[in-house]
């Protein structure tokens, strides 16, 4: 009898929860992608740093990264899967396997009145950020991707690749001018120090951190954590409805393609500092879901025998990507959706569910 009452009580309270049409708890999503960041890359950072920001994340899952035409994905197909919820062919930017554009989570967030942003350590036209905002059959169509970005309504973007906007080979357009004519405040590393720029919330904001690719972290690039914090302050004031921000540690992948352990560790440290900024914002805010994952693993990295704490014997098995699953870390309201093993496309579904779209 007691058990029955208890069950009925549970059911009715659940029913009541459904009746009250409360606004979704998740207002903001910060998605951080470590390009090429598999479990061994994370382990290497932990054995070097002792404690990293990711260890504060209570929810952990795994995603299957394979693309529509290859067990080993590239960054274009995997980012499109996360952005659009659709597996596509390698090389494809924001299009399905039939070549049709797919609407991305960033575009949907923008249409629903959320502020949106992209902050990366590659050029802004590179595969990962491009897949959230552009729709092109090839990741190499940098000038077309730049034109897609210029035509978008993204509120903020920070990354390299200025030359694809203002010194184009395929046409005479000056997309920096076009952005400025549309009211976007455009800055670049030639004239401005990103660490000293504070964007006006009244205007859309773009900062070019390089003409093509920004420097690697071990050569002194250090803007990602600051840019992450600045973007969070900007986006949280930009719309009352919330925001979607993508932050990419782009060059983890490149150090692994080059099979270079020390540069990898400095990229991991830089990315972890950006994660810490996102985590601190979310902890204070209470309505922000933070998701940290990779698009795939790069290098088939192993921590080989002979390794000691802070002195790792890192070995790579390939200079390409691998098909191993990559971890997903989540913190904040909606984070419980990210337990388990699932397809990379499910991240899109879970983000939509969390935002109540
Ligand atoms: Mg990338
Ligand atoms: Zn790669």
Short mmCIF file of C-alpha atoms and ligand atoms in Angstrom, two decimals:
data_model
loop_
_atom_site.label_atom_id
_atom_site.label_comp_id
_atom_site.label_asym_id
_atom_site.label_seq_id
_atom_site.Cartn_x
_atom_site.Cartn_y
_atom_site.Cartn_z
CA UNK A 1 0.00 0.00 0.00
CA UNK A 2 2.76 2.41 0.97
CA UNK A 3 4.70 1.51 -2.19
CA UNK A 4 1.64 2.14 -4.33
CA UNK A 5 1.12 5.57 -2.81
CA UNK A 6 4.76 6.37 -3.36
CA UNK A 7 4.56 5.37 -7.02
CA UNK A 8 1.37 7.38 -7.54
CA UNK A 9 3.03 10.33 -5.87
CA UNK A 10 5.97 10.13 -8.21
CA UNK A 11 3.76 9.86 -11.26
CA UNK A 12 1.59 12.81 -10.31
CA UNK A 13 4.55 15.06 -9.61
CA UNK A 14 6.03 14.11 -12.98
CA UNK A 15 2.66 14.86 -14.59
CA UNK A 16 2.56 18.22 -12.86
CA UNK A 17 6.04 19.04 -14.12
CA UNK A 18 4.79 18.56 -17.65
CA UNK A 19 1.76 20.74 -17.02
CA UNK A 20 3.74 23.71 -15.85
CA UNK A 21 5.09 25.22 -19.01
CA UNK A 22 8.25 26.62 -17.56
CA UNK A 23 10.84 28.10 -19.87
CA UNK A 24 13.73 25.74 -20.65
CA UNK A 25 16.41 25.79 -17.99
CA UNK A 26 19.23 25.91 -20.52
CA UNK A 27 19.59 29.42 -21.88
CA UNK A 28 23.12 29.24 -23.22
CA UNK A 29 25.31 26.57 -24.79
CA UNK A 30 29.09 26.74 -24.96
CA UNK A 31 30.40 23.98 -27.22
CA UNK A 32 34.15 23.53 -27.07
CA UNK A 33 35.77 21.29 -29.69
CA UNK A 34 39.35 20.15 -29.33
CA UNK A 35 40.18 19.22 -32.90
CA UNK A 36 41.86 15.80 -32.83
CA UNK A 37 41.56 15.58 -29.03
CA UNK A 38 41.21 11.89 -28.17
CA UNK A 39 41.50 10.21 -24.80
CA UNK A 40 45.30 9.94 -25.01
CA UNK A 41 45.68 13.65 -25.79
CA UNK A 42 43.62 14.35 -22.65
CA UNK A 43 45.61 11.80 -20.63
CA UNK A 44 48.84 13.46 -21.76
CA UNK A 45 47.59 16.82 -20.50
CA UNK A 46 46.58 15.31 -17.16
CA UNK A 47 49.96 13.58 -16.70
CA UNK A 48 51.69 16.87 -17.54
CA UNK A 49 49.49 19.38 -15.70
CA UNK A 50 48.41 17.12 -12.81
CA UNK A 51 44.91 18.67 -12.79
CA UNK A 52 42.96 20.01 -15.74
CA UNK A 53 39.61 21.78 -16.09
CA UNK A 54 38.00 18.73 -17.69
CA UNK A 55 38.28 16.86 -14.38
CA UNK A 56 35.56 19.14 -12.99
CA UNK A 57 32.99 17.89 -15.49
CA UNK A 58 30.56 15.44 -13.85
CA UNK A 59 29.02 13.93 -17.00
CA UNK A 60 31.05 11.92 -19.50
CA UNK A 61 30.01 10.06 -22.64
CA UNK A 62 31.57 8.79 -25.85
CA UNK A 63 30.73 9.59 -29.44
CA UNK A 64 31.24 7.58 -32.63
CA UNK A 65 32.93 9.84 -35.13
CA UNK A 66 32.75 7.97 -38.47
CA UNK A 67 31.37 9.86 -41.47
CA UNK A 68 28.86 8.91 -44.20
CA UNK A 69 31.59 7.60 -46.51
CA UNK A 70 34.55 6.74 -44.29
CA UNK A 71 35.09 5.03 -40.94
CA UNK A 72 37.85 7.61 -40.44
CA UNK A 73 36.22 11.02 -40.56
CA UNK A 74 37.74 14.37 -41.42
CA UNK A 75 36.99 17.57 -39.53
CA UNK A 76 34.47 18.79 -42.10
CA UNK A 77 32.18 15.75 -41.91
CA UNK A 78 32.46 15.42 -38.13
CA UNK A 79 31.79 19.11 -37.47
CA UNK A 80 28.84 19.00 -39.88
CA UNK A 81 27.50 15.96 -37.97
CA UNK A 82 27.68 17.87 -34.69
CA UNK A 83 26.37 21.13 -36.21
CA UNK A 84 23.52 19.65 -38.30
CA UNK A 85 22.74 16.25 -36.77
CA UNK A 86 23.48 14.54 -40.06
CA UNK A 87 26.31 12.25 -41.13
CA UNK A 88 27.87 13.52 -44.34
CA UNK A 89 30.80 12.76 -46.63
CA UNK A 90 34.34 13.76 -45.75
CA UNK A 91 35.24 17.19 -47.10
CA UNK A 92 31.62 18.46 -46.86
CA UNK A 93 30.84 21.72 -45.08
CA UNK A 94 27.28 22.06 -43.75
CA UNK A 95 25.72 19.93 -46.48
CA UNK A 96 24.12 16.47 -46.43
CA UNK A 97 25.44 13.51 -48.49
CA UNK A 98 23.27 14.65 -51.43
CA UNK A 99 24.82 18.10 -51.41
CA UNK A 100 21.83 19.87 -49.87
CA UNK A 101 22.55 22.53 -47.22
CA UNK A 102 21.62 21.47 -43.69
CA UNK A 103 20.59 24.04 -41.10
CA UNK A 104 23.11 24.21 -38.27
CA UNK A 105 22.50 24.58 -34.54
CA UNK A 106 24.17 27.99 -34.73
CA UNK A 107 21.81 29.10 -37.51
CA UNK A 108 18.77 27.76 -35.62
CA UNK A 109 19.90 29.52 -32.44
CA UNK A 110 20.29 32.75 -34.40
CA UNK A 111 16.81 32.43 -35.92
CA UNK A 112 15.35 31.92 -32.45
CA UNK A 113 16.90 35.18 -31.28
CA UNK A 114 19.91 33.82 -29.43
CA UNK A 115 23.24 35.54 -29.87
CA UNK A 116 25.84 33.41 -31.66
CA UNK A 117 29.61 33.27 -31.84
CA UNK A 118 32.66 31.41 -33.14
CA UNK A 119 36.10 31.60 -31.51
CA UNK A 120 38.90 29.50 -33.00
CA UNK A 121 42.69 29.22 -33.24
CA UNK A 122 42.66 28.34 -36.95
CA UNK A 123 41.43 30.55 -39.77
CA UNK A 124 37.71 31.21 -39.37
CA UNK A 125 37.11 29.59 -42.79
CA UNK A 126 38.70 26.30 -41.67
CA UNK A 127 36.58 23.12 -41.62
CA UNK A 128 35.41 23.09 -37.99
CA UNK A 129 34.04 26.63 -37.65
CA UNK A 130 32.95 26.66 -41.30
CA UNK A 131 30.67 23.66 -40.78
CA UNK A 132 28.59 25.65 -38.27
CA UNK A 133 27.96 28.60 -40.56
CA UNK A 134 28.76 27.78 -44.21
CA UNK A 135 27.43 25.36 -46.81
CA UNK A 136 30.00 24.23 -49.37
CA UNK A 137 30.83 20.98 -51.17
CA UNK A 138 34.52 21.29 -50.28
CA UNK A 139 36.33 22.46 -47.18
CA UNK A 140 38.98 23.94 -49.47
CA UNK A 141 36.62 26.57 -50.93
CA UNK A 142 37.91 29.12 -48.43
CA UNK A 143 36.73 32.20 -50.35
CA UNK A 144 33.22 30.76 -50.73
CA UNK A 145 33.18 29.94 -47.02
CA UNK A 146 34.28 33.52 -46.24
CA UNK A 147 31.38 34.80 -48.38
CA UNK A 148 28.97 32.51 -46.46
CA UNK A 149 30.30 33.91 -43.17
CA UNK A 150 29.95 37.48 -44.44
CA UNK A 151 26.35 36.74 -45.48
CA UNK A 152 25.48 35.18 -42.11
CA UNK A 153 24.07 36.93 -39.06
CA UNK A 154 26.64 35.57 -36.62
CA UNK A 155 27.12 38.12 -33.85
CA UNK A 156 30.79 37.51 -33.14
CA UNK A 157 33.67 35.68 -34.74
CA UNK A 158 37.34 35.52 -33.81
CA UNK A 159 39.95 33.63 -35.82
CA UNK A 160 42.47 33.91 -38.65
CA UNK A 161 41.89 34.05 -42.40
CA UNK A 162 41.60 37.76 -43.17
CA UNK A 163 43.09 37.28 -46.64
CA UNK A 164 40.05 35.25 -47.76
CA UNK A 165 37.88 38.27 -46.98
CA UNK A 166 39.82 41.24 -48.35
CA UNK A 167 42.33 39.89 -50.90
CA UNK A 168 40.34 37.38 -52.87
CA UNK A 169 41.43 35.60 -56.03
CA UNK A 170 38.02 34.57 -57.37
CA UNK A 171 36.33 37.97 -57.27
CA UNK A 172 37.01 41.61 -56.39
CA UNK A 173 34.75 41.70 -53.35
CA UNK A 174 36.13 43.14 -50.13
CA UNK A 175 34.19 41.26 -47.49
CA UNK A 176 35.73 43.26 -44.65
CA UNK A 177 34.24 46.41 -46.22
CA UNK A 178 30.94 44.61 -46.76
CA UNK A 179 30.86 43.52 -43.12
CA UNK A 180 31.60 47.07 -41.98
CA UNK A 181 28.86 48.43 -44.24
CA UNK A 182 26.46 46.04 -42.51
CA UNK A 183 27.44 47.54 -39.17
CA UNK A 184 29.91 44.90 -38.01
CA UNK A 185 32.85 46.22 -35.97
CA UNK A 186 35.84 44.58 -37.68
CA UNK A 187 39.24 44.47 -36.01
CA UNK A 188 42.46 42.71 -36.95
CA UNK A 189 45.82 41.78 -35.45
CA UNK A 190 47.64 44.34 -37.66
CA UNK A 191 45.98 47.33 -36.03
CA UNK A 192 44.65 46.01 -32.73
CA UNK A 193 45.69 43.88 -29.79
CA UNK A 194 42.88 41.43 -29.08
CA UNK A 195 43.78 41.46 -25.39
CA UNK A 196 42.91 45.19 -25.32
CA UNK A 197 39.76 45.29 -27.45
CA UNK A 198 36.43 45.39 -25.68
CA UNK A 199 33.56 44.99 -28.13
CA UNK A 200 30.45 47.14 -27.95
CA UNK A 201 27.36 45.00 -27.34
CA UNK A 202 25.45 47.29 -29.71
CA UNK A 203 27.39 46.03 -32.74
CA UNK A 204 28.30 42.69 -34.24
CA UNK A 205 31.99 41.95 -33.75
CA UNK A 206 34.74 40.34 -35.83
CA UNK A 207 38.42 40.01 -35.00
CA UNK A 208 40.95 38.56 -37.44
CA UNK A 209 43.83 37.06 -35.48
CA UNK A 210 45.92 36.28 -38.59
CA UNK A 211 46.01 36.69 -42.34
CA UNK A 212 45.81 32.92 -42.75
CA UNK A 213 46.53 30.57 -39.83
CA UNK A 214 47.33 31.94 -36.35
CA UNK A 215 50.63 30.88 -34.74
CA UNK A 216 50.82 27.65 -32.76
CA UNK A 217 50.61 28.05 -28.98
CA UNK A 218 54.27 27.07 -28.49
CA UNK A 219 55.26 30.04 -30.68
CA UNK A 220 53.35 32.46 -28.48
CA UNK A 221 49.69 32.42 -29.54
CA UNK A 222 47.73 32.94 -26.33
CA UNK A 223 44.42 34.66 -27.14
CA UNK A 224 41.99 31.74 -26.86
CA UNK A 225 41.24 31.84 -23.10
CA UNK A 226 40.90 35.64 -23.14
CA UNK A 227 38.80 35.61 -26.32
CA UNK A 228 36.55 32.96 -24.78
CA UNK A 229 35.93 35.06 -21.67
CA UNK A 230 35.43 38.25 -23.67
CA UNK A 231 32.98 36.48 -26.00
CA UNK A 232 30.97 35.11 -23.08
CA UNK A 233 30.65 38.60 -21.59
CA UNK A 234 29.66 40.01 -24.97
CA UNK A 235 27.18 37.28 -25.94
CA UNK A 236 25.47 37.19 -22.54
CA UNK A 237 24.68 40.89 -22.92
CA UNK A 238 23.90 40.74 -26.62
CA UNK A 239 20.56 38.87 -26.33
CA UNK A 240 18.19 38.30 -23.42
CA UNK A 241 17.20 34.98 -24.96
CA UNK A 242 20.62 33.37 -24.53
CA UNK A 243 23.51 32.41 -26.77
CA UNK A 244 25.32 29.64 -28.62
CA UNK A 245 29.12 29.83 -28.70
CA UNK A 246 31.55 27.49 -30.44
CA UNK A 247 35.14 27.55 -29.19
CA UNK A 248 37.72 25.46 -31.00
CA UNK A 249 41.21 24.41 -29.95
CA UNK A 250 42.03 24.03 -33.63
CA UNK A 251 45.71 23.20 -33.55
CA UNK A 252 45.65 20.15 -31.26
CA UNK A 253 44.96 18.34 -34.53
CA UNK A 254 47.86 19.95 -36.36
CA UNK A 255 50.45 19.07 -33.73
CA UNK A 256 49.25 15.46 -33.91
CA UNK A 257 49.38 15.44 -37.74
CA UNK A 258 52.98 16.58 -37.33
CA UNK A 259 53.54 13.87 -34.66
CA UNK A 260 54.94 16.50 -32.28
CA UNK A 261 54.41 15.88 -28.57
CA UNK A 262 55.63 19.17 -27.05
CA UNK A 263 53.52 21.41 -29.32
CA UNK A 264 50.55 19.13 -28.59
CA UNK A 265 50.95 19.68 -24.85
CA UNK A 266 51.04 23.45 -25.27
CA UNK A 267 47.89 23.33 -27.43
CA UNK A 268 46.19 21.19 -24.77
CA UNK A 269 47.17 23.64 -22.03
CA UNK A 270 45.85 26.57 -24.06
CA UNK A 271 42.56 24.78 -24.80
CA UNK A 272 42.18 23.72 -21.17
CA UNK A 273 42.53 27.35 -20.09
CA UNK A 274 39.70 28.23 -22.47
CA UNK A 275 37.61 25.39 -21.00
CA UNK A 276 38.27 26.84 -17.55
CA UNK A 277 36.86 30.20 -18.67
CA UNK A 278 33.72 28.50 -20.00
CA UNK A 279 33.36 26.44 -16.84
CA UNK A 280 33.76 29.48 -14.56
CA UNK A 281 31.14 31.42 -16.56
CA UNK A 282 28.67 28.52 -16.43
CA UNK A 283 29.17 27.90 -12.74
CA UNK A 284 28.33 31.52 -11.96
CA UNK A 285 25.50 31.77 -14.50
CA UNK A 286 23.52 28.61 -13.69
CA UNK A 287 21.69 28.49 -17.04
CA UNK A 288 24.62 27.55 -19.23
CA UNK A 289 25.34 24.08 -20.59
CA UNK A 290 29.02 23.48 -21.38
CA UNK A 291 29.94 20.62 -23.71
CA UNK A 292 33.56 19.70 -24.45
CA UNK A 293 34.39 17.13 -27.08
CA UNK A 294 36.54 16.43 -30.14
CA UNK A 295 35.62 15.92 -33.76
CA UNK A 296 37.91 12.85 -33.96
CA UNK A 297 41.25 11.60 -32.69
CA UNK A 298 44.42 12.50 -34.59
CA UNK A 299 47.73 10.63 -34.73
CA UNK A 300 46.76 7.37 -33.01
CA UNK A 301 48.59 8.70 -29.98
CA UNK A 302 49.94 6.36 -27.30
CA UNK A 303 51.72 7.01 -23.98
CA UNK A 304 54.36 4.34 -24.29
CA UNK A 305 56.38 2.40 -21.71
CA UNK A 306 59.17 4.44 -20.17
CA UNK A 307 56.82 7.36 -19.52
CA UNK A 308 56.91 9.17 -16.18
CA UNK A 309 54.75 11.98 -14.79
CA UNK A 310 55.59 15.15 -16.77
CA UNK A 311 58.04 13.14 -18.89
CA UNK A 312 55.92 11.26 -21.36
CA UNK A 313 57.13 8.93 -24.06
CA UNK A 314 54.52 9.89 -26.66
CA UNK A 315 54.29 7.82 -29.84
CA UNK A 316 52.05 8.32 -32.83
CA UNK A 317 50.86 5.49 -35.09
CA UNK A 318 49.80 7.67 -38.03
CA UNK A 319 50.05 11.24 -39.31
CA UNK A 320 46.34 11.11 -40.13
CA UNK A 321 43.12 10.74 -38.13
CA UNK A 322 41.87 7.56 -36.44
CA UNK A 323 38.39 6.12 -35.96
CA UNK A 324 38.48 5.70 -32.19
CA UNK A 325 35.58 7.08 -30.20
CA UNK A 326 36.19 10.42 -28.50
CA UNK A 327 34.95 11.53 -25.08
CA UNK A 328 32.21 14.09 -24.45
CA UNK A 329 32.23 16.09 -21.20
CA UNK A 330 29.20 18.08 -20.02
CA UNK A 331 28.50 20.49 -17.18
CA UNK A 332 25.42 22.46 -16.18
CA UNK A 333 21.69 22.11 -16.79
CA UNK A 334 20.98 19.52 -19.50
CA UNK A 335 24.34 17.83 -18.96
CA UNK A 336 22.64 14.54 -17.99
CA UNK A 337 21.66 14.13 -21.67
CA UNK A 338 25.29 13.38 -22.49
CA UNK A 339 25.82 10.11 -20.61
CA UNK A 340 26.44 6.96 -22.69
CA UNK A 341 27.75 6.01 -26.10
CA UNK A 342 26.13 7.64 -29.11
CA UNK A 343 26.68 8.91 -32.66
CA UNK A 344 28.31 12.32 -33.17
CA UNK A 345 25.00 13.40 -34.73
CA UNK A 346 23.27 12.85 -31.35
CA UNK A 347 25.17 15.83 -29.94
CA UNK A 348 23.08 18.06 -32.22
CA UNK A 349 19.84 16.38 -31.02
CA UNK A 350 20.87 16.72 -27.38
CA UNK A 351 21.77 20.41 -27.78
CA UNK A 352 18.38 21.09 -29.40
CA UNK A 353 16.58 19.21 -26.66
CA UNK A 354 18.49 21.11 -23.99
CA UNK A 355 17.59 24.47 -25.56
CA UNK A 356 13.95 23.41 -25.97
CA UNK A 357 14.04 23.88 -29.77
MG1 LIG B 1 39.37 22.23 -36.81
ZN1 LIG B 2 43.15 16.77 -38.93
#
